[in-house]
Amino acid sequence: MANIGIVITVCGAALCAILAGIGSAVGVMAAGKASAGVTSENPDLFGKVLVLQALPGTQGIYGFLIAILIMVRVGLLGGNVANLTAAQGWQFFFAALPMAVVGLISGICQGKAAVAAIHMTGKQPDASGKGITMTALVETYAILALLASILLMFGITI
Amino acid sequence: MIASMKYLSIICMKEDRDKLLTALQKCGEIMLCETEDSTHIEPSAGQNMRRMEKLIKDVKPYKEKKPLFAPNPEVTESEFEGDRTNDLVTAGRMEALLKKISETESAVEKDRQTVAQLTPWQDLTVPVEDIGDTEYTSSVTGSAAVGDLEACREAAEACGAELQTVSSDGVREYMIAVSLKGENLSRLFDAGFERAALPLKGGKVADRIRALNESITENNATLMTMNEELKALSAETDAPELLYEQFRAESEREAAPFTETDATVVIEGWVPEDKVKKVEKTVAKVTDAYDLQTRDPLPDEKPPSQMRNNYLTSQFEGITNMFSVPMYGDNDPNPVMAPWYWIIFGLMMGDAGYGLMMVVLGLILKKLMQPKGTTEKLFNVIIYSSITTMICGVLFGSYFGETWHPILFSPMNDPLKMLILTLIIGVLHIFTGMITKIVYDVKAGRVWDAIFDQVSWIMVITGLGLLFLKQTKTVGMILAIAGALIVLFTAGREKKGIFGKATGGLLGLYGVTGYMSDILSYSRILALSLATGVVGMVMNMLARMIQGNVFGFILSLVIYAFGHVFNLVLGLLSAYVHDCRLQYIEFYSKFYDGNGRLFKPFAIQTKYIDLKDDGGKENG
């Protein structure tokens, strides 16, 4: 029988995948629109702007990663579900939060940076490398959040 | 290493100019420079180039589809320089065919529309000339929706007209309204009767339709043969592509800057020192009447940079160039950057299975596409990095996302150990950058700067690191404090006044946050290697879940294949971008400025074909 600890843990894992996924979806959508505009003017730039468009997509993967790691940790994927107390459940819930919240916001922000970089690439195709760097800087914070979530999650004793 | 450059001035007779430019372009070793009185040849080839580009685009639907990733067709230099009359004829034929096809297509379309318009009237037994006004009556052809029929009949009766139905398609009824001349039919039109224009001449409608249909069939047959001809033509010749490249080369020659006097022209530009001989030979082959002078760059000039590294390092040059091209006369950072890029890429991917896929897929794609220039180098970077990826995969026991006998430890089960390892890698990477800076400084005679700005920080960071170990705690403390004191007393040495020096020192110490965030930034290696590993693991898990029966087993193979290729592509993209970032922001900030410009020689650049060197046509 499922206990309350597992319920709260699943909430955290789901929230992480949902919010980070939304962040990436919004970011990639914005970048995709800009890419379509640039590509309509200059189809040769497709390869360059595609890389830029893909950049805000990592947050969704990180969120998914935390969700899976939590599931593995509490045995939801292995079959032997751990018997968690409510306190442990809340610990997993909050461990998932950094990635969930930062993933949502940084995904959207990185999308905006990617849009600017794509416009820049449209005007100066040679500058796409610089655009990639500018956009990738935003991701630092998603990576820090990912690390915080991972370390928190592995620190919980069950 | 950055090649040393010479500034070359070639003076030759005016009549040799075009031949000389062609030869220099083929030689491809000189980067032409504009001067204040530079002129260009009157541009004319650009128009032809665009014409060919349009032709290539228009012919594309008729061309046989190239297989995915196919390389460009190869053309030898002598073919490229050869006579283009025949090709021009072929291209002209293609253009004429395309024009004819589009004309015929629109004629067919127009005929079809007329047929559609006439079809309701095909049962008319009288020729169209006979419809219309007679001495006492007038007739109007038109149609009305079936629903308005009653109203029309009533209206017709009211204005003394007679409606005769010719045909009906169930939606509209096609009719002729006959009335006495001068009768006002406006009520009939108000009721929904719409006038239909019939051709004024041409005999019976049915005959007309038959004629039109015949013309459509005929045109379609012509279209078919023309399509076949164009298909055959475009299959057997690359004339538009070849012409495009020739016009493009010509247009680039026309854009080449030179200075003119009454009888001579001067062509100037940068040439790598070791290629001067080659350029001179090229010039001598064209003409005897020339003068060639070389000189070193002037202090206020900014010559272009051409990197000269061994083959392995040179594959990584594109990564530095994307950030900033090394300045001429500065040090080339590629030899220090390349090995680190290689190692960090491997750590980020960190899976033996994926390393294997990288090398296999990389080699296959390279064989298929035969990429040139920067793309080829990018392929090579990935293929080389597969080695470190496989090594890291074996060390961490990661095979396609599964953990199996790690030699060191598994990042998935022991993320803390991996985190510490990545931070140590980060410290080593940053130290490499600082040591490079020390070497530069010492070479330039700035020994004290090296000690104050680099050695001091190396002491602080090493000291802080040693604090974590029990045995070296005291040594670490002493090192860190000594380093910090150097920074405190020397960071403000260029400021004026005691106050400035003091605040400078304190601000210098604040730099510790910069170093800390730089080092922590390397934790992304852990994040990326975990991301690759976990997504791979999930794919395996998904595949195993459905392996219940034979059908599920086959489906699971598809999941294995697609899942791992998907994960590989995503992992490669992240590893490429974040490895670049670590080099640009954490590593290059320690010692590298760049701001140079790349050596881009005046050469033949091709888009649709690849040139093969066969010596070319001998210059007569």
Short mmCIF file of C-alpha atoms in Angstrom, two decimals, chain B residues 58-434:
data_model
loop_
_atom_site.label_atom_id
_atom_site.label_comp_id
_atom_site.label_asym_id
_atom_site.label_seq_id
_atom_site.Cartn_x
_atom_site.Cartn_y
_atom_site.Cartn_z
CA ASP B 58 14.54 25.70 -60.54
CA VAL B 59 16.03 22.49 -61.91
CA LYS B 60 16.23 20.86 -58.49
CA PRO B 61 12.73 19.27 -58.65
CA TYR B 62 13.68 17.59 -61.93
CA LYS B 63 16.97 16.28 -60.65
CA GLU B 64 17.30 12.83 -59.24
CA LYS B 65 17.31 13.09 -55.45
CA LYS B 66 20.81 12.84 -54.07
CA PRO B 67 21.13 10.29 -51.27
CA LEU B 68 21.25 11.84 -47.80
CA PHE B 69 24.74 13.02 -46.79
CA ALA B 70 26.08 12.61 -50.34
CA PRO B 71 29.30 14.51 -51.00
CA ASN B 72 29.49 17.18 -53.70
CA PRO B 73 30.52 15.98 -57.16
CA GLU B 74 34.24 16.22 -57.76
CA VAL B 75 35.58 18.32 -60.59
CA THR B 76 39.21 18.45 -61.59
CA GLU B 77 40.92 21.80 -61.88
CA SER B 78 41.49 21.44 -65.63
CA GLU B 79 37.78 20.73 -66.11
CA PHE B 80 36.99 23.75 -63.97
CA GLU B 81 39.22 26.05 -65.99
CA GLY B 82 38.06 24.56 -69.28
CA ASP B 83 35.96 26.16 -71.95
CA ARG B 84 32.46 26.99 -70.81
CA THR B 85 30.73 27.51 -74.17
CA ASN B 86 29.15 24.06 -74.21
CA ASP B 87 28.02 24.38 -70.63
CA LEU B 88 26.48 27.75 -71.39
CA VAL B 89 24.55 26.19 -74.25
CA THR B 90 23.33 23.39 -71.99
CA ALA B 91 22.34 25.86 -69.29
CA GLY B 92 20.56 27.98 -71.90
CA ARG B 93 18.72 24.90 -73.11
CA MET B 94 17.66 24.12 -69.54
CA GLU B 95 16.44 27.66 -69.00
CA ALA B 96 14.50 27.57 -72.28
CA LEU B 97 12.93 24.26 -71.30
CA LEU B 98 11.99 25.56 -67.88
CA LYS B 99 10.40 28.64 -69.44
CA LYS B 100 8.52 26.57 -72.01
CA ILE B 101 7.32 24.18 -69.30
CA SER B 102 5.96 26.98 -67.17
CA GLU B 103 4.30 28.61 -70.20
CA THR B 104 2.69 25.36 -71.31
CA GLU B 105 1.57 24.66 -67.78
CA SER B 106 -0.20 28.00 -67.55
CA ALA B 107 -1.75 27.49 -71.02
CA VAL B 108 -3.15 24.13 -69.90
CA GLU B 109 -4.46 25.70 -66.74
CA LYS B 110 -6.16 28.47 -68.72
CA ASP B 111 -7.76 25.96 -71.11
CA ARG B 112 -9.00 23.91 -68.20
CA GLN B 113 -10.68 26.95 -66.70
CA THR B 114 -12.38 27.77 -70.00
CA VAL B 115 -13.58 24.19 -70.32
CA ALA B 116 -15.01 24.36 -66.82
CA GLN B 117 -16.80 27.58 -67.73
CA LEU B 118 -18.22 26.20 -70.96
CA THR B 119 -19.23 22.73 -69.82
CA PRO B 120 -22.75 23.76 -68.59
CA TRP B 121 -23.50 25.09 -72.07
CA GLN B 122 -22.30 22.13 -74.06
CA ASP B 123 -25.85 21.01 -74.83
CA LEU B 124 -26.61 24.24 -76.68
CA THR B 125 -27.53 23.21 -80.19
CA VAL B 126 -27.00 26.61 -81.75
CA PRO B 127 -23.64 28.27 -82.35
CA VAL B 128 -22.86 31.03 -79.87
CA GLU B 129 -23.00 33.67 -82.59
CA ASP B 130 -26.74 33.02 -82.89
CA ILE B 131 -27.45 33.81 -79.28
CA GLY B 132 -27.97 37.47 -78.69
CA ASP B 133 -30.13 40.14 -80.19
CA THR B 134 -32.39 39.65 -83.17
CA GLU B 135 -34.54 42.30 -84.72
CA TYR B 136 -37.23 42.13 -82.03
CA THR B 137 -35.83 39.99 -79.22
CA SER B 138 -32.79 39.86 -77.06
CA SER B 139 -31.40 36.86 -75.17
CA VAL B 140 -29.23 36.77 -72.09
CA THR B 141 -27.33 33.70 -70.93
CA GLY B 142 -27.03 33.20 -67.21
CA SER B 143 -27.47 30.92 -64.24
CA ALA B 144 -29.29 30.83 -60.98
CA ALA B 145 -29.02 28.74 -57.86
CA VAL B 146 -31.57 25.97 -57.73
CA GLY B 147 -33.13 27.54 -54.64
CA ASP B 148 -33.76 30.84 -56.45
CA LEU B 149 -35.38 29.14 -59.41
CA GLU B 150 -38.97 29.81 -58.41
CA ALA B 151 -38.28 33.47 -57.73
CA CYS B 152 -36.52 33.80 -61.08
CA ARG B 153 -39.38 32.28 -62.97
CA GLU B 154 -41.84 34.63 -61.30
CA ALA B 155 -39.61 37.62 -62.00
CA ALA B 156 -39.16 36.54 -65.62
CA GLU B 157 -42.87 36.29 -66.07
CA ALA B 158 -43.34 39.68 -64.52
CA CYS B 159 -40.94 41.35 -66.93
CA GLY B 160 -42.14 39.44 -69.90
CA ALA B 161 -39.16 37.20 -70.42
CA GLU B 162 -39.00 33.50 -71.11
CA LEU B 163 -36.50 31.26 -69.34
CA GLN B 164 -35.13 28.25 -71.20
CA THR B 165 -33.08 25.73 -69.27
CA VAL B 166 -29.93 24.52 -70.98
CA SER B 167 -28.50 22.33 -68.25
CA SER B 168 -28.46 21.83 -64.52
CA ASP B 169 -25.75 20.40 -62.27
CA GLY B 170 -27.99 20.15 -59.25
CA VAL B 171 -26.60 23.31 -57.68
CA ARG B 172 -27.16 25.87 -60.41
CA GLU B 173 -29.48 25.90 -63.34
CA TYR B 174 -28.06 27.33 -66.57
CA MET B 175 -30.61 29.19 -68.64
CA ILE B 176 -31.25 31.59 -71.48
CA ALA B 177 -33.64 34.44 -70.86
CA VAL B 178 -35.39 35.57 -74.03
CA SER B 179 -37.42 38.75 -74.04
CA LEU B 180 -38.64 41.52 -76.32
CA LYS B 181 -36.02 44.08 -77.06
CA GLY B 182 -35.91 46.98 -74.61
CA GLU B 183 -37.55 45.06 -71.80
CA ASN B 184 -36.19 45.93 -68.36
CA LEU B 185 -34.84 42.71 -66.85
CA SER B 186 -33.55 44.19 -63.59
CA ARG B 187 -36.16 42.32 -61.55
CA LEU B 188 -34.88 39.07 -62.98
CA PHE B 189 -31.32 39.92 -61.93
CA ASP B 190 -32.55 40.95 -58.48
CA ALA B 191 -34.12 37.53 -58.11
CA GLY B 192 -30.73 35.84 -58.37
CA PHE B 193 -30.21 35.40 -62.11
CA GLU B 194 -26.52 35.93 -62.85
CA ARG B 195 -25.28 36.82 -66.28
CA ALA B 196 -22.76 34.30 -67.69
CA ALA B 197 -20.36 35.48 -70.32
CA LEU B 198 -20.08 33.15 -73.31
CA PRO B 199 -17.50 33.60 -76.04
CA LEU B 200 -18.93 35.74 -78.80
CA LYS B 201 -17.60 33.59 -81.61
CA GLY B 202 -16.45 30.04 -82.22
CA GLY B 203 -19.40 28.03 -83.33
CA LYS B 204 -21.06 25.44 -81.17
CA VAL B 205 -19.97 25.20 -77.56
CA ALA B 206 -19.54 21.42 -77.74
CA ASP B 207 -17.11 21.81 -80.64
CA ARG B 208 -15.23 24.44 -78.77
CA ILE B 209 -14.86 22.18 -75.73
CA ARG B 210 -13.64 19.35 -77.91
CA ALA B 211 -11.01 21.61 -79.44
CA LEU B 212 -9.87 22.82 -76.04
CA ASN B 213 -9.62 19.28 -74.70
CA GLU B 214 -7.55 18.30 -77.68
CA SER B 215 -5.20 21.19 -77.05
CA ILE B 216 -4.93 20.20 -73.38
CA THR B 217 -4.02 16.62 -74.28
CA GLU B 218 -1.52 17.84 -76.80
CA ASN B 219 0.04 20.28 -74.33
CA ASN B 220 0.20 17.61 -71.68
CA ALA B 221 2.06 15.35 -74.06
CA THR B 222 4.54 18.13 -74.82
CA LEU B 223 4.92 18.78 -71.12
CA MET B 224 5.69 15.13 -70.57
CA THR B 225 8.41 15.06 -73.23
CA MET B 226 9.86 18.34 -71.99
CA ASN B 227 9.91 17.06 -68.43
CA GLU B 228 11.64 13.91 -69.61
CA GLU B 229 14.14 15.93 -71.59
CA LEU B 230 14.89 18.22 -68.66
CA LYS B 231 15.22 15.25 -66.33
CA ALA B 232 17.62 13.54 -68.68
CA LEU B 233 19.54 16.75 -69.20
CA SER B 234 19.89 17.50 -65.51
CA ALA B 235 20.88 13.90 -64.79
CA GLU B 236 23.74 13.89 -67.24
CA THR B 237 25.21 17.32 -66.64
CA ASP B 238 26.31 19.50 -63.77
CA ALA B 239 26.60 22.47 -66.09
CA PRO B 240 24.68 24.97 -63.93
CA GLU B 241 26.71 24.03 -60.86
CA LEU B 242 29.99 24.23 -62.72
CA LEU B 243 29.05 27.55 -64.31
CA TYR B 244 27.96 28.91 -60.96
CA GLU B 245 31.34 28.13 -59.48
CA GLN B 246 33.15 29.60 -62.46
CA PHE B 247 31.13 32.80 -62.33
CA ARG B 248 31.62 32.96 -58.61
CA ALA B 249 35.38 32.67 -58.96
CA GLU B 250 35.22 35.32 -61.66
CA SER B 251 33.10 37.58 -59.53
CA GLU B 252 35.61 37.26 -56.72
CA ARG B 253 38.39 38.20 -59.11
CA GLU B 254 36.37 41.23 -60.07
CA ALA B 255 36.15 42.21 -56.42
CA ALA B 256 39.92 41.90 -55.97
CA PRO B 257 41.46 45.26 -55.10
CA PHE B 258 44.44 46.63 -57.05
CA THR B 259 46.00 49.98 -57.74
CA GLU B 260 46.35 51.28 -61.28
CA THR B 261 48.79 53.54 -63.04
CA ASP B 262 48.88 54.31 -66.75
CA ALA B 263 50.59 51.13 -67.84
CA THR B 264 50.92 49.00 -64.72
CA VAL B 265 48.85 47.61 -61.88
CA VAL B 266 49.94 46.94 -58.30
CA ILE B 267 48.42 44.04 -56.40
CA GLU B 268 49.11 44.03 -52.67
CA GLY B 269 48.42 41.65 -49.83
CA TRP B 270 49.61 39.49 -46.96
CA VAL B 271 51.41 36.23 -47.61
CA PRO B 272 52.79 33.78 -45.02
CA GLU B 273 56.55 34.08 -45.07
CA ASP B 274 57.12 30.48 -46.17
CA LYS B 275 54.70 30.87 -49.08
CA VAL B 276 56.32 33.93 -50.63
CA LYS B 277 58.41 31.69 -52.88
CA LYS B 278 55.32 29.87 -54.09
CA VAL B 279 53.53 33.11 -54.88
CA GLU B 280 56.57 34.44 -56.71
CA LYS B 281 56.73 31.25 -58.78
CA THR B 282 53.06 31.67 -59.66
CA VAL B 283 53.68 35.23 -60.80
CA ALA B 284 56.77 34.27 -62.79
CA LYS B 285 54.77 31.63 -64.63
CA VAL B 286 52.31 34.24 -65.86
CA THR B 287 54.71 36.92 -67.01
CA ASP B 288 58.33 37.97 -67.08
CA ALA B 289 57.55 41.62 -66.76
CA TYR B 290 56.91 41.92 -63.07
CA ASP B 291 58.39 43.31 -59.91
CA LEU B 292 57.76 41.70 -56.56
CA GLN B 293 58.61 43.36 -53.25
CA THR B 294 58.19 42.05 -49.73
CA ARG B 295 58.45 43.80 -46.41
CA ASP B 296 57.77 43.03 -42.75
CA PRO B 297 54.57 44.29 -41.14
CA LEU B 298 54.76 47.87 -39.89
CA PRO B 299 54.19 48.44 -36.15
CA ASP B 300 50.76 49.99 -36.66
CA GLU B 301 49.57 47.33 -39.09
CA LYS B 302 47.42 44.40 -38.06
CA PRO B 303 48.37 41.45 -40.22
CA PRO B 304 46.01 38.46 -40.36
CA SER B 305 46.78 35.34 -38.31
CA GLN B 306 47.28 31.92 -39.80
CA MET B 307 47.77 29.11 -37.32
CA ARG B 308 50.50 26.57 -37.87
CA ASN B 309 50.02 23.65 -35.53
CA ASN B 310 50.62 19.94 -35.78
CA TYR B 311 47.80 17.99 -37.39
CA LEU B 312 46.13 16.93 -34.12
CA THR B 313 46.11 20.40 -32.59
CA SER B 314 45.04 22.07 -35.81
CA GLN B 315 41.72 20.19 -35.70
CA PHE B 316 40.81 22.15 -32.56
CA GLU B 317 41.66 25.59 -34.01
CA GLY B 318 38.07 26.25 -35.02
CA ILE B 319 37.05 26.24 -31.37
CA THR B 320 39.43 29.09 -30.56
CA ASN B 321 38.51 30.98 -33.73
CA MET B 322 34.84 30.84 -32.79
CA PHE B 323 35.72 32.71 -29.57
CA SER B 324 38.36 35.08 -30.87
CA VAL B 325 41.10 34.66 -33.42
CA PRO B 326 44.61 34.91 -31.91
CA MET B 327 46.28 38.26 -32.51
CA TYR B 328 49.18 38.30 -34.94
CA GLY B 329 52.42 38.34 -32.96
CA ASP B 330 50.76 36.96 -29.80
CA ASN B 331 50.96 33.39 -28.61
CA ASP B 332 48.71 30.75 -30.10
CA PRO B 333 46.61 29.19 -27.31
CA ASN B 334 45.62 26.11 -29.32
CA PRO B 335 48.45 23.80 -28.19
CA VAL B 336 47.44 24.22 -24.51
CA MET B 337 43.71 24.24 -25.16
CA ALA B 338 43.43 21.22 -27.46
CA PRO B 339 44.43 18.47 -24.97
CA TRP B 340 42.15 19.92 -22.30
CA TYR B 341 39.24 20.15 -24.68
CA TRP B 342 39.86 16.53 -25.56
CA ILE B 343 39.96 15.36 -21.94
CA ILE B 344 36.95 17.38 -20.75
CA PHE B 345 34.85 16.22 -23.71
CA GLY B 346 35.56 12.64 -22.72
CA LEU B 347 34.63 13.29 -19.09
CA MET B 348 31.36 14.95 -20.10
CA MET B 349 30.32 12.05 -22.34
CA GLY B 350 31.86 9.46 -20.05
CA ASP B 351 30.42 6.26 -21.55
CA ALA B 352 32.36 3.53 -23.33
CA GLY B 353 29.39 2.54 -25.48
CA TYR B 354 28.77 6.07 -26.62
CA GLY B 355 32.47 6.51 -27.32
CA LEU B 356 32.25 3.50 -29.61
CA MET B 357 29.18 4.95 -31.34
CA MET B 358 30.97 8.30 -31.76
CA VAL B 359 33.90 6.75 -33.55
CA VAL B 360 31.82 4.37 -35.70
CA LEU B 361 29.11 6.86 -36.67
CA GLY B 362 31.68 9.64 -37.02
CA LEU B 363 33.81 7.64 -39.43
CA ILE B 364 30.80 6.43 -41.45
CA LEU B 365 29.33 9.94 -41.76
CA LYS B 366 32.72 11.35 -42.65
CA LYS B 367 33.11 8.75 -45.37
CA LEU B 368 29.62 9.46 -46.73
CA MET B 369 29.61 13.25 -46.58
CA GLN B 370 33.29 13.95 -47.16
CA PRO B 371 33.02 17.27 -45.32
CA LYS B 372 35.52 20.02 -46.03
CA GLY B 373 37.08 22.79 -43.99
CA THR B 374 35.64 23.57 -40.57
CA THR B 375 33.01 20.82 -40.73
CA GLU B 376 35.70 18.24 -41.33
CA LYS B 377 37.63 19.53 -38.34
CA LEU B 378 34.52 19.33 -36.17
CA PHE B 379 34.08 15.70 -37.22
CA ASN B 380 37.69 15.01 -36.32
CA VAL B 381 37.30 16.65 -32.90
CA ILE B 382 34.39 14.32 -32.18
CA ILE B 383 36.23 11.27 -33.51
CA TYR B 384 39.32 12.06 -31.41
CA SER B 385 37.21 12.74 -28.34
CA SER B 386 35.70 9.28 -28.68
CA ILE B 387 39.01 7.98 -27.33
CA THR B 388 38.76 9.93 -24.07
CA THR B 389 35.05 9.12 -23.93
CA MET B 390 35.80 5.40 -24.06
CA ILE B 391 38.60 5.68 -21.50
CA CYS B 392 36.33 7.58 -19.10
CA GLY B 393 33.56 5.08 -19.76
CA VAL B 394 35.80 2.19 -18.72
CA LEU B 395 37.12 4.11 -15.69
CA PHE B 396 33.59 4.87 -14.47
CA GLY B 397 32.19 1.53 -15.63
CA SER B 398 29.51 3.05 -17.84
CA TYR B 399 28.43 1.10 -20.93
CA PHE B 400 25.36 2.43 -22.79
CA GLY B 401 24.04 3.77 -19.47
CA GLU B 402 24.56 0.49 -17.62
CA THR B 403 27.07 0.30 -14.77
CA TRP B 404 29.49 -2.59 -15.02
CA HIS B 405 32.67 -3.02 -12.94
CA PRO B 406 33.89 0.57 -12.64
CA ILE B 407 37.66 0.84 -12.20
CA LEU B 408 37.45 4.08 -10.22
CA PHE B 409 33.84 4.53 -9.10
CA SER B 410 30.44 5.01 -10.66
CA PRO B 411 29.28 8.65 -10.82
CA MET B 412 25.68 7.45 -10.61
CA ASN B 413 26.20 5.72 -7.25
CA ASP B 414 28.88 8.05 -5.94
CA PRO B 415 28.14 11.56 -7.21
CA LEU B 416 30.13 13.21 -4.41
CA LYS B 417 33.36 11.50 -5.43
CA MET B 418 32.71 12.52 -9.01
CA LEU B 419 32.03 16.10 -7.91
CA ILE B 420 35.39 16.26 -6.13
CA LEU B 421 37.11 14.79 -9.18
CA THR B 422 35.56 17.37 -11.48
CA LEU B 423 36.60 20.21 -9.17
CA ILE B 424 40.17 18.88 -9.12
CA ILE B 425 40.08 18.75 -12.94
CA GLY B 426 38.84 22.34 -12.84
CA VAL B 427 41.70 23.46 -10.59
CA LEU B 428 44.25 21.75 -12.87
CA HIS B 429 42.67 23.31 -15.95
CA ILE B 430 42.70 26.79 -14.43
CA PHE B 431 46.27 26.29 -13.19
CA THR B 432 47.31 25.35 -16.72
CA GLY B 433 45.88 28.65 -17.88
CA MET B 434 47.69 30.58 -15.13
#
